Coordinates of C-alpha atoms in Angstrom, one line a residue:
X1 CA 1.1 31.6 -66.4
X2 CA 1.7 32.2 -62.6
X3 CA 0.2 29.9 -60.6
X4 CA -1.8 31.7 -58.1
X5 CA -1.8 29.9 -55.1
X6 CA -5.3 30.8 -53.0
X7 CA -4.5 31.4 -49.7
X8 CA -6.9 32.4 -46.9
X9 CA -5.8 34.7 -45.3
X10 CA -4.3 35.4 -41.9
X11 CA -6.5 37.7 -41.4
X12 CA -9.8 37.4 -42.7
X13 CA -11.7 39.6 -40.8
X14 CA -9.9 42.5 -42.6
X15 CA -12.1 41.9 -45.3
X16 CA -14.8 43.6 -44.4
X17 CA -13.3 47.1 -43.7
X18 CA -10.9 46.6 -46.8
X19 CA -14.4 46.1 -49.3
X20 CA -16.0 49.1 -47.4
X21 CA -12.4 51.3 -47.8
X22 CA -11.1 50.1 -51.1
X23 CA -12.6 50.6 -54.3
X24 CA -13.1 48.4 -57.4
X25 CA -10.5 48.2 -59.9
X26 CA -10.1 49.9 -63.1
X27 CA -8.3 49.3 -66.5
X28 CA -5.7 52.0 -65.1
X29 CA -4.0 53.9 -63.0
X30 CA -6.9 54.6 -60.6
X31 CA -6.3 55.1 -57.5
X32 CA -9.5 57.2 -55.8
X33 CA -13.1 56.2 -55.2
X34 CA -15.3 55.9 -58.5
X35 CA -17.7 58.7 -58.6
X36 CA -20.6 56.4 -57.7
X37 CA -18.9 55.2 -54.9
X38 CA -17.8 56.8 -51.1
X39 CA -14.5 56.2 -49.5
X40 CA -16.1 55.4 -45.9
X41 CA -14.4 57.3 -42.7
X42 CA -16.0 55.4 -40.7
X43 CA -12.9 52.7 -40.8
X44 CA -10.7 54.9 -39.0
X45 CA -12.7 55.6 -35.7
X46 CA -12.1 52.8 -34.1
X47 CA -8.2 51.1 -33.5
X48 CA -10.1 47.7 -34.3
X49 CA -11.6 48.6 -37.4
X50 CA -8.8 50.7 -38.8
X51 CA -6.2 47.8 -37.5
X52 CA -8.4 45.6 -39.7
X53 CA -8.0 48.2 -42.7
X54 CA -4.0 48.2 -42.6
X55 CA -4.0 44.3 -42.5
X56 CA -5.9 43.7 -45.4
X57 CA -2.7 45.7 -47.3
X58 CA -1.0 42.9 -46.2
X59 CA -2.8 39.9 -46.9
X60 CA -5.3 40.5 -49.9
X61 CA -4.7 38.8 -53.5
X62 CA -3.3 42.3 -54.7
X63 CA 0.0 41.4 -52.4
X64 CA -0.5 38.1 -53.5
X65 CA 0.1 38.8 -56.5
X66 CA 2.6 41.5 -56.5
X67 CA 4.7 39.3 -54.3
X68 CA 4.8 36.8 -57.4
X69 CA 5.0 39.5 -60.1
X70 CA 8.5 41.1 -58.1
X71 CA 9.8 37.4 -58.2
X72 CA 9.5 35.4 -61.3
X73 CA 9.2 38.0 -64.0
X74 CA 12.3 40.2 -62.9
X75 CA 13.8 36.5 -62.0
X76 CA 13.1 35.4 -65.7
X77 CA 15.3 38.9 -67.2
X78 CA 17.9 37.9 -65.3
X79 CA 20.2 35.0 -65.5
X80 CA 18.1 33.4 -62.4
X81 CA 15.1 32.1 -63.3
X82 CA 13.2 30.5 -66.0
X83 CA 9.8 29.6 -66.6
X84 CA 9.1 25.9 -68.3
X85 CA 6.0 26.6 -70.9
X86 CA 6.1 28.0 -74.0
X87 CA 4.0 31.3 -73.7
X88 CA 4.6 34.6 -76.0
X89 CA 4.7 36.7 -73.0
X90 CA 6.6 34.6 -70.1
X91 CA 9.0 34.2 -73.5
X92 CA 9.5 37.8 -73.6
X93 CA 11.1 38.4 -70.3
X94 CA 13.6 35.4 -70.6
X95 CA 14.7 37.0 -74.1
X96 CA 14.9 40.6 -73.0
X97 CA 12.6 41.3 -75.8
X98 CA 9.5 43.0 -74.2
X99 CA 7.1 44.7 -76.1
X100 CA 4.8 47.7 -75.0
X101 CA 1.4 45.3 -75.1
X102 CA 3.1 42.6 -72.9
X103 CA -0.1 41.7 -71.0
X104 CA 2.1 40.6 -68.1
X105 CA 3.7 43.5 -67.7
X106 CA 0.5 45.9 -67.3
X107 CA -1.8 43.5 -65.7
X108 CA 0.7 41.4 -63.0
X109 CA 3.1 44.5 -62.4
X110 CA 1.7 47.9 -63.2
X111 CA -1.7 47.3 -62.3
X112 CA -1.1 45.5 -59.2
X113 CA 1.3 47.8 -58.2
X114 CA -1.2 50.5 -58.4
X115 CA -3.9 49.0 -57.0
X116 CA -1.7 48.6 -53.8
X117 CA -0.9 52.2 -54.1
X118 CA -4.1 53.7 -54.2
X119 CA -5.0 51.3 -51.3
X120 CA -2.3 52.2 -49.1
X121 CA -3.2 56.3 -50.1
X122 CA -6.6 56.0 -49.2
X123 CA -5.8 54.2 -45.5
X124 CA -2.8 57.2 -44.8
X125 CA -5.5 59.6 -45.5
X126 CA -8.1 58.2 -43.9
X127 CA -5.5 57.5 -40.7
X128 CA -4.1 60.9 -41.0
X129 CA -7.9 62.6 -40.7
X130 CA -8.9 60.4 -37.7
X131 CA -9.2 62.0 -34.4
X132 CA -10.4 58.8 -32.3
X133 CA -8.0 56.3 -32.5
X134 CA -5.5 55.6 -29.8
X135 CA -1.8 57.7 -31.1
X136 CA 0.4 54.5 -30.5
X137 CA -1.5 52.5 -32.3
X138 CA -2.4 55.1 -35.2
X139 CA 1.4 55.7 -35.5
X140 CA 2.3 52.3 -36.0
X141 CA -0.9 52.0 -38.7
X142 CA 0.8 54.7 -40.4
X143 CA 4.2 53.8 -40.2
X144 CA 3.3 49.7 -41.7
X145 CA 1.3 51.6 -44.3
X146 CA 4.0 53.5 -45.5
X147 CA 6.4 51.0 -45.4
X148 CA 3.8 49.0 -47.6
X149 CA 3.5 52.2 -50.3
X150 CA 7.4 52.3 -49.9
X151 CA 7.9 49.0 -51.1
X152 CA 5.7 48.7 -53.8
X153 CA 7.3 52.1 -55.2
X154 CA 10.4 50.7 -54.8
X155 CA 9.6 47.8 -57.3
X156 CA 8.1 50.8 -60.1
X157 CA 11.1 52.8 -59.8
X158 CA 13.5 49.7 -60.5
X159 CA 11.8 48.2 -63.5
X160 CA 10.1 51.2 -65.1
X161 CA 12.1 53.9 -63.8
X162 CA 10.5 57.3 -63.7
X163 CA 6.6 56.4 -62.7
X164 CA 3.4 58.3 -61.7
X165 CA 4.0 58.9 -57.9
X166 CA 0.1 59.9 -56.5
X167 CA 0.5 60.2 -52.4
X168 CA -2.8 61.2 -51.9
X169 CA -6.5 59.8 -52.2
X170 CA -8.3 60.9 -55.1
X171 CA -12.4 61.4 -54.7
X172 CA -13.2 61.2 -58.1
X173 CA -10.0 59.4 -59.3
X174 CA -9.3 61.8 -62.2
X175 CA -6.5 63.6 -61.3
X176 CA -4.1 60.2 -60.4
X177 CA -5.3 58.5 -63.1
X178 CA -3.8 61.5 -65.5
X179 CA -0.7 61.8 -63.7
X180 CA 2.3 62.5 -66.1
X181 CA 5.7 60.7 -64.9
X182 CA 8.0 61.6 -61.9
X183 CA 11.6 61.6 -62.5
X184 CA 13.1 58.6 -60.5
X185 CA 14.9 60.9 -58.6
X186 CA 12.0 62.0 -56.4
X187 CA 10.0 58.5 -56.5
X188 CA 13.6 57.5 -54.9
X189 CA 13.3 60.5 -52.4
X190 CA 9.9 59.5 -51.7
X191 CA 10.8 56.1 -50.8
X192 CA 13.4 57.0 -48.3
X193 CA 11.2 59.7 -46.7
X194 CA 8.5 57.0 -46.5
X195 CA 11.2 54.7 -44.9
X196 CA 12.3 57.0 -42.4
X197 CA 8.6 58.1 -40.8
X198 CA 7.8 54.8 -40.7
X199 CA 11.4 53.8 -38.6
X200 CA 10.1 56.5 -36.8
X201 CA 6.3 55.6 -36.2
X202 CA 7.5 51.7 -35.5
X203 CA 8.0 49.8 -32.7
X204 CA 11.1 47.2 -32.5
X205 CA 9.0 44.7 -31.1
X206 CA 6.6 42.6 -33.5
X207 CA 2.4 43.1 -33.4
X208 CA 0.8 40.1 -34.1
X209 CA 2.3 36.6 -34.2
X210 CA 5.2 35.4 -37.5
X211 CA 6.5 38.8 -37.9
X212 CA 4.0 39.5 -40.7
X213 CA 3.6 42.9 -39.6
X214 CA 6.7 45.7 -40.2
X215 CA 8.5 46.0 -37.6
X216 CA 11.2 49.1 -36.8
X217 CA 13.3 46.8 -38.3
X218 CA 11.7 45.8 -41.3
X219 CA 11.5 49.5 -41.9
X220 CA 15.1 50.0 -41.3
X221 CA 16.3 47.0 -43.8
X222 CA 14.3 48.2 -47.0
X223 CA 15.9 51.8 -46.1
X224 CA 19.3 50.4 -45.8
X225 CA 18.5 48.4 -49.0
X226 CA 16.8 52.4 -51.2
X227 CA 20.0 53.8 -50.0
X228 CA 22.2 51.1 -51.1
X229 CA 20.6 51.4 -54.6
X230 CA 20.9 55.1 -54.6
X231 CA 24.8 55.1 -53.7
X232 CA 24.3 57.0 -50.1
X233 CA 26.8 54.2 -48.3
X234 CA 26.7 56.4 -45.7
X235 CA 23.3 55.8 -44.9
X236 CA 23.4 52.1 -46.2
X237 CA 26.2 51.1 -44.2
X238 CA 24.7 53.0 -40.7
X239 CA 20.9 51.2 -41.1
X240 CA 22.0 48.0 -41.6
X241 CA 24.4 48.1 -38.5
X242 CA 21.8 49.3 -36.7
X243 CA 19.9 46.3 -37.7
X244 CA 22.3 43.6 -37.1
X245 CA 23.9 45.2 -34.1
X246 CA 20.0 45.1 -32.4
X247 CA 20.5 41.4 -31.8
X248 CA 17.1 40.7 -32.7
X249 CA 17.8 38.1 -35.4
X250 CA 20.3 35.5 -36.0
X251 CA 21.4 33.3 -38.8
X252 CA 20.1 29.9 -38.3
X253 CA 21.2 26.3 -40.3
X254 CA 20.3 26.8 -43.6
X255 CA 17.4 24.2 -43.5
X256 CA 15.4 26.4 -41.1
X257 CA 15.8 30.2 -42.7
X258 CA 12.1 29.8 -44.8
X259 CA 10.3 28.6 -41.5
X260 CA 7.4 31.0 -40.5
X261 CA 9.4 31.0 -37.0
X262 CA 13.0 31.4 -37.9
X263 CA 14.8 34.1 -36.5
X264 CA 16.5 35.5 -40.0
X265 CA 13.2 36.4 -40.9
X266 CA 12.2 40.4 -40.6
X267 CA 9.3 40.1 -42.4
X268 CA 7.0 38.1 -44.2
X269 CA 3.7 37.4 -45.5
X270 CA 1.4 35.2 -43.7
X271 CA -1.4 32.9 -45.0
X272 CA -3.4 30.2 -43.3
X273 CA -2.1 27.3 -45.2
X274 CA 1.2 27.3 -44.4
X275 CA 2.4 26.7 -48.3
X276 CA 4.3 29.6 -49.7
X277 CA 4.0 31.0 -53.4
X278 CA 7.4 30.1 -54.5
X279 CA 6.5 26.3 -52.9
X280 CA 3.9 26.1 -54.6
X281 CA 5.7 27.7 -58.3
X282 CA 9.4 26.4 -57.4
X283 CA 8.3 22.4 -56.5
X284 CA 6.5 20.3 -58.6
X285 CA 5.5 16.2 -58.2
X286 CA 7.6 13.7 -58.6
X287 CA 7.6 13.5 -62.6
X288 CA 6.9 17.1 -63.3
X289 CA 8.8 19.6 -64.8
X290 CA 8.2 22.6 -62.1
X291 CA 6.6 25.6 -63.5
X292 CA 10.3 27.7 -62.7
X293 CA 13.6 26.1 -62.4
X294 CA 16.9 27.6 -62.1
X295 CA 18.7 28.7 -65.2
X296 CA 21.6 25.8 -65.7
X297 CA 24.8 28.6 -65.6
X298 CA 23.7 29.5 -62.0
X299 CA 22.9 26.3 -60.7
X300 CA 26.7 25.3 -61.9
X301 CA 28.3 28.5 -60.4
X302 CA 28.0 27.1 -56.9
X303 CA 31.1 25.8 -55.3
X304 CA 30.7 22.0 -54.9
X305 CA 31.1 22.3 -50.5
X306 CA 28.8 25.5 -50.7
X307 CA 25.8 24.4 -48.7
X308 CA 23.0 26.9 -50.6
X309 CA 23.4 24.0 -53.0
X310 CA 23.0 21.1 -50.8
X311 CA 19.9 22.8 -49.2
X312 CA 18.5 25.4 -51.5
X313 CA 18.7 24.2 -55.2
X314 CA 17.8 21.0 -56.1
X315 CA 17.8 18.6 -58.9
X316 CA 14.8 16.3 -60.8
X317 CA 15.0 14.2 -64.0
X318 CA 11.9 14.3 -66.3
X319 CA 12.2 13.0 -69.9
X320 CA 15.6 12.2 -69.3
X321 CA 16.3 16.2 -68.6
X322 CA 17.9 17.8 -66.2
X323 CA 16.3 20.4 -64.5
X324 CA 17.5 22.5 -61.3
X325 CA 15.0 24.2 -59.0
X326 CA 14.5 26.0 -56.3
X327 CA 14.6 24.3 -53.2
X328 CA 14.8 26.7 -50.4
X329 CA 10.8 26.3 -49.3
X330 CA 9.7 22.5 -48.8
X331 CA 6.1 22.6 -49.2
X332 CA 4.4 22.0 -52.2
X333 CA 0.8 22.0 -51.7
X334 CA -1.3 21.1 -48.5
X335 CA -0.4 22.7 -45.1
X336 CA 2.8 23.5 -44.3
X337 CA 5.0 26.3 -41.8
X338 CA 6.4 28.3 -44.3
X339 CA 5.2 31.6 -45.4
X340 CA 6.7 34.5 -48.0
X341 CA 9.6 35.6 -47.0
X342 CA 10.2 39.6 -47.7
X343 CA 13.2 40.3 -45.9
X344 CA 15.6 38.3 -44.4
X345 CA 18.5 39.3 -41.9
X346 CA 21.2 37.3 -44.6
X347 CA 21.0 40.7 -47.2
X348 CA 21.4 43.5 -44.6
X349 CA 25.4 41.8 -43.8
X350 CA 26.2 42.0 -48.2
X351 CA 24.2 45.6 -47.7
X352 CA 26.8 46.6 -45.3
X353 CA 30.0 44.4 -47.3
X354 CA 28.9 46.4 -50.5
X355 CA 28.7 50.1 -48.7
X356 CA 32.0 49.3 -46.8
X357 CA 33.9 48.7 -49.8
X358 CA 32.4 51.5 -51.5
X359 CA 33.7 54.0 -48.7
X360 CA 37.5 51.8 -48.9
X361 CA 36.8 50.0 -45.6
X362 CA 38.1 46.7 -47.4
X363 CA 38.4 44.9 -44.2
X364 CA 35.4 45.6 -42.4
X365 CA 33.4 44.9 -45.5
X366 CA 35.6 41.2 -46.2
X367 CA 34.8 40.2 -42.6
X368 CA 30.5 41.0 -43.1
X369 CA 30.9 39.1 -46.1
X370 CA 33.0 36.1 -44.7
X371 CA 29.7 35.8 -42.2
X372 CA 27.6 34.4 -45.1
X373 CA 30.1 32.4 -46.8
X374 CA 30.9 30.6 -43.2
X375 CA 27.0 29.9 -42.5
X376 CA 27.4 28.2 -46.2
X377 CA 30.7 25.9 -45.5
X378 CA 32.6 28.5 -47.8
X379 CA 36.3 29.7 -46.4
X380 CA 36.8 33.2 -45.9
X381 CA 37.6 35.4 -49.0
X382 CA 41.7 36.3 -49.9
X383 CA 43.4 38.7 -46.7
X384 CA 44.8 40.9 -49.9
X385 CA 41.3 41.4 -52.1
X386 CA 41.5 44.5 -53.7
X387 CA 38.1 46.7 -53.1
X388 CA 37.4 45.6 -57.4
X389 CA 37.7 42.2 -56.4
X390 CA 35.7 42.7 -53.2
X391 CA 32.5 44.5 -54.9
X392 CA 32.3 41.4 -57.6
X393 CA 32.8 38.9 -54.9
X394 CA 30.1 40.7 -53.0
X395 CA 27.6 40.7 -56.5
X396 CA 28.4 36.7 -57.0
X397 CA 27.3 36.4 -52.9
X398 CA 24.4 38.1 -53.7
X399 CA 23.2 36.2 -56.3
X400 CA 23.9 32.6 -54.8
X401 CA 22.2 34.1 -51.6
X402 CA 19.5 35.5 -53.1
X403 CA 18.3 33.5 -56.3
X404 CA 14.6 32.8 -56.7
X405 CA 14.1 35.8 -54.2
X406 CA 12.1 39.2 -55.0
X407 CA 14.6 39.6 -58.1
X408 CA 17.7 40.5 -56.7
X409 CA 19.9 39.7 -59.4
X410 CA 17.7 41.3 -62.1
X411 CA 17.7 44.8 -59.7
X412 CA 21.2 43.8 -58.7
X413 CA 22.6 43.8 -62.5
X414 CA 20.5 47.3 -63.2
X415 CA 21.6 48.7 -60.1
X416 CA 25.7 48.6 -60.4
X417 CA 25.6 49.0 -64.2
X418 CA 26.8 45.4 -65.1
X419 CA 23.2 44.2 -66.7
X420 CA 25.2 45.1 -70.7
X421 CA 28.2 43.0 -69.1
X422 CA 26.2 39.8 -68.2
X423 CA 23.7 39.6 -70.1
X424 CA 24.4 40.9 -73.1
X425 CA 27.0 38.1 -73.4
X426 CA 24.1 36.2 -73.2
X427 CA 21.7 36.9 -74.7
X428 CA 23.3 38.6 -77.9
X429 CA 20.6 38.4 -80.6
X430 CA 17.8 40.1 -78.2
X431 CA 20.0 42.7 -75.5
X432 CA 19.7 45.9 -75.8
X433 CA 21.1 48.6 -73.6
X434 CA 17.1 50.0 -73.3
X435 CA 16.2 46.0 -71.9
X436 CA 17.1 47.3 -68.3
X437 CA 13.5 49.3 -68.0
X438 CA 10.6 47.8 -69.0
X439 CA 8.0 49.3 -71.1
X440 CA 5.3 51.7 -69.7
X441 CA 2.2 49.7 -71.1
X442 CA 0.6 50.8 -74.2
X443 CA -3.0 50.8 -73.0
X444 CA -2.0 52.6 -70.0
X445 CA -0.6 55.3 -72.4
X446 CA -3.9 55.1 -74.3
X447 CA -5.7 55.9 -71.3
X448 CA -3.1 58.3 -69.8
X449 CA -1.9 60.5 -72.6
X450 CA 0.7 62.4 -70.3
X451 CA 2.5 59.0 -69.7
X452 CA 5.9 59.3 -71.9
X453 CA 7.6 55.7 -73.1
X454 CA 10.6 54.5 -72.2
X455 CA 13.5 54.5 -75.1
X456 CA 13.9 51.4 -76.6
X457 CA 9.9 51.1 -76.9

């Protein structure tokens, strides 16, 4: 199982408006007030309390969790990550073989997802119907919430495809917990109209202390990211320049990117302790077989002089076994200075690399990507690529930049059509073509009977 970390969180005293706002959870997609219990208003008259509200998005076990859930399982589908106890339904995801009653699946992705939904619907409503709070800081309240529902839609939409999209609070939670699926079309159109109010609604500058709030920025790298997935290169290619040409972050040594103060970081999500989840998942004691370590054919794909190796993977011995880990945050258990890392400023240059290349600006695109192989001792890609050999250059960057990190290479495999490609070769006794959605779960089916299955299912 995932090893759930406790944190205390940054900010605690959002409890107590999140426990008056939020309600309970339910066995499924509910996302409105029981009937015996009230939404309170009351949140949103003051900036404090209402401020207190939106932080609690960030920090409560729900993101917790669903920052784990968007890392190891879609990690453990791909050829990334692989978890190190026999268990039927961690087993599952490193085969390709999920089933509809996959426990993991409802209760670490779609529920959690959902939970944060309905959360993040009832504080835009409650924001929207407020009169008293000051407008700066009501817009930028609105603008982090959205960016929160944006994200966590944009997880849905890339493992289950088309998915109930409620965008409003629901009283007496019946009428979102019956909703039949959207087409992935809109929940995509959603996204980026989410994305764009809250670029919109955001300052540049940072509120708070470790950039654990969304900034303008953050805002603008997820966007740059939902077009990039949706084949706009257009609009991929203009929000991340206007990103990296903000001079607002830089790419430090490779040793300091998963500090709570480096400057690669856009935005990330604080704790008290210091110890990150994947620290506290990726590392293990001297002796001890961590609970996820690299799969062997990525770990081997690195260049020997490519520093990601040197500083980001690394290798232990147990039982006379090798095993290759993640080694990219330091702390283990204890207090530490690193946090989880969301978005970094390393993706938006292969975000602008992949949309170049897709328009034919071969050039442009070989220079953003030469960027990141320099930082990692890596000489610049061949003067005569050809825009083929540029976009599978940029996919192998991606994935020795980005392992162990929010699923990239699972999304990234699904994403450009290549998932049959890789890992069928694979994994040839469990692949299927259907293996790049996972199933809508069964019970939520049972409880929902306008939710459709996905084929394969």
């Amino acid at each position: 199982m995932i090893t759930i970390h406790k944190f205390k969180s940054v900010f605690w005293a959002s409890a107590i408006a999140i426990s008056t706002l939020f309600s309970s959870c339910e066995s499924f997609v509910d996302l409105g007030a029981p009937p015996t219990q009230v939404v309170s208003q009351d949140v949103f008259k003051a900036d404090a309390t209402a401020t207190s509200a939106v932080l609690g998005l960030y920090s409560t076990g729900i993101m917790t969790n669903f920052v784990q859930a968007s890392t190891f399982f879609p990690g453990m589908s791909a050829d990334d990550i692989q978890y190190n106890t026999v268990n039927t339904s961690y087993d599952e995801f490193e085969r390709n073989a999920l089933t509809n009653t996959n426990s993991l699946v409802e209760n670490s992705i779609w529920y959690i997802a959902y939970q944060e939904i309905k959360n993040a619907n009832n504080a835009i409503a409650g924001l929207n119907q407020s009169q008293t709070l000051t407008p700066s800081i009501k817009d930028q309240l609105l603008g982090e919430t959205k960016f929160i529902r944006a994200l966590t839609y944009f997880y849905l939409v890339n493992l289950f495809g088309d998915v109930p999209m409620p965008l409003t609070a629901d009283a007496d939670y019946t009428t979102n917990a019956t909703l039949p699926r959207t087409p992935a079309t809109d929940v995509w159109k959603q996204i980026i109209t989410d994305l764009k109010e809250a670029q919109a609604q955001l300052p540049a500058s940072y509120a708070g202390t470790f950039k654990a709030r969304a900034n303008k920025y953050a805002a603008s790298t997820l966007l740059a990211r939902a077009y990039l997935y949706t084949k706009d290169w257009a609009n991929a290619e203009t929000n991340a320049t206007s990103v990296i040409s903000s001079q607002a972050y830089t790419l430090p040594a490779l040793a300091d990117v998963f500090v709570n103060t480096s400057n690669e970081i856009i935005w990330q999500q604080a704790n008290l302790t210091g110890v990150s989840t994947f620290g506290a998942n990726f590392l293990a004691a001297s002796g001890v077989i961590p609970a996820y370590t690299l799969v062997d054919t990525l770990y081997k794909s690195f260049e020997d002089a490519d520093l990601r190796k040197i500083n980001w993977a690394g290798v232990t011995t147990v039982g006379g076994v090798k095993y290759y880990f993640v080694n990219k945050y330091k702390v283990r258990t204890g207090t530490g200075n690193e946090y989880n890392v969301g978005l970094r400023f390393a993706e938006l240059y292969l975000i602008d690399a992949e949309a170049k290349a897709q328009q034919g600006k071969i050039a442009e695109a070989k220079a953003e990507v030469d960027i990141i192989r320099k930082r990692a001792g890596l000489a610049a890609l061949p003067n005569a690529i050809t825009k083929d050999q540029l976009l599978l250059a940029i996919e192998k960057e991606r994935q020795l930049e980005l392992f162990g990190e929010w699923g990239h290479r699972w999304l990234d495999l699904k994403r450009t059509g290549r998932a049959d490609a890789v890992l069928g070769g694979i994994r040839k006794n469990t692949w299927k073509s259907t293996s790049v959605l996972f199933p809508i779960p069964e019970n939520q089916r049972a409880a929902n009977k306008n939710l459709t299955q996905n084929p394969g299912y």
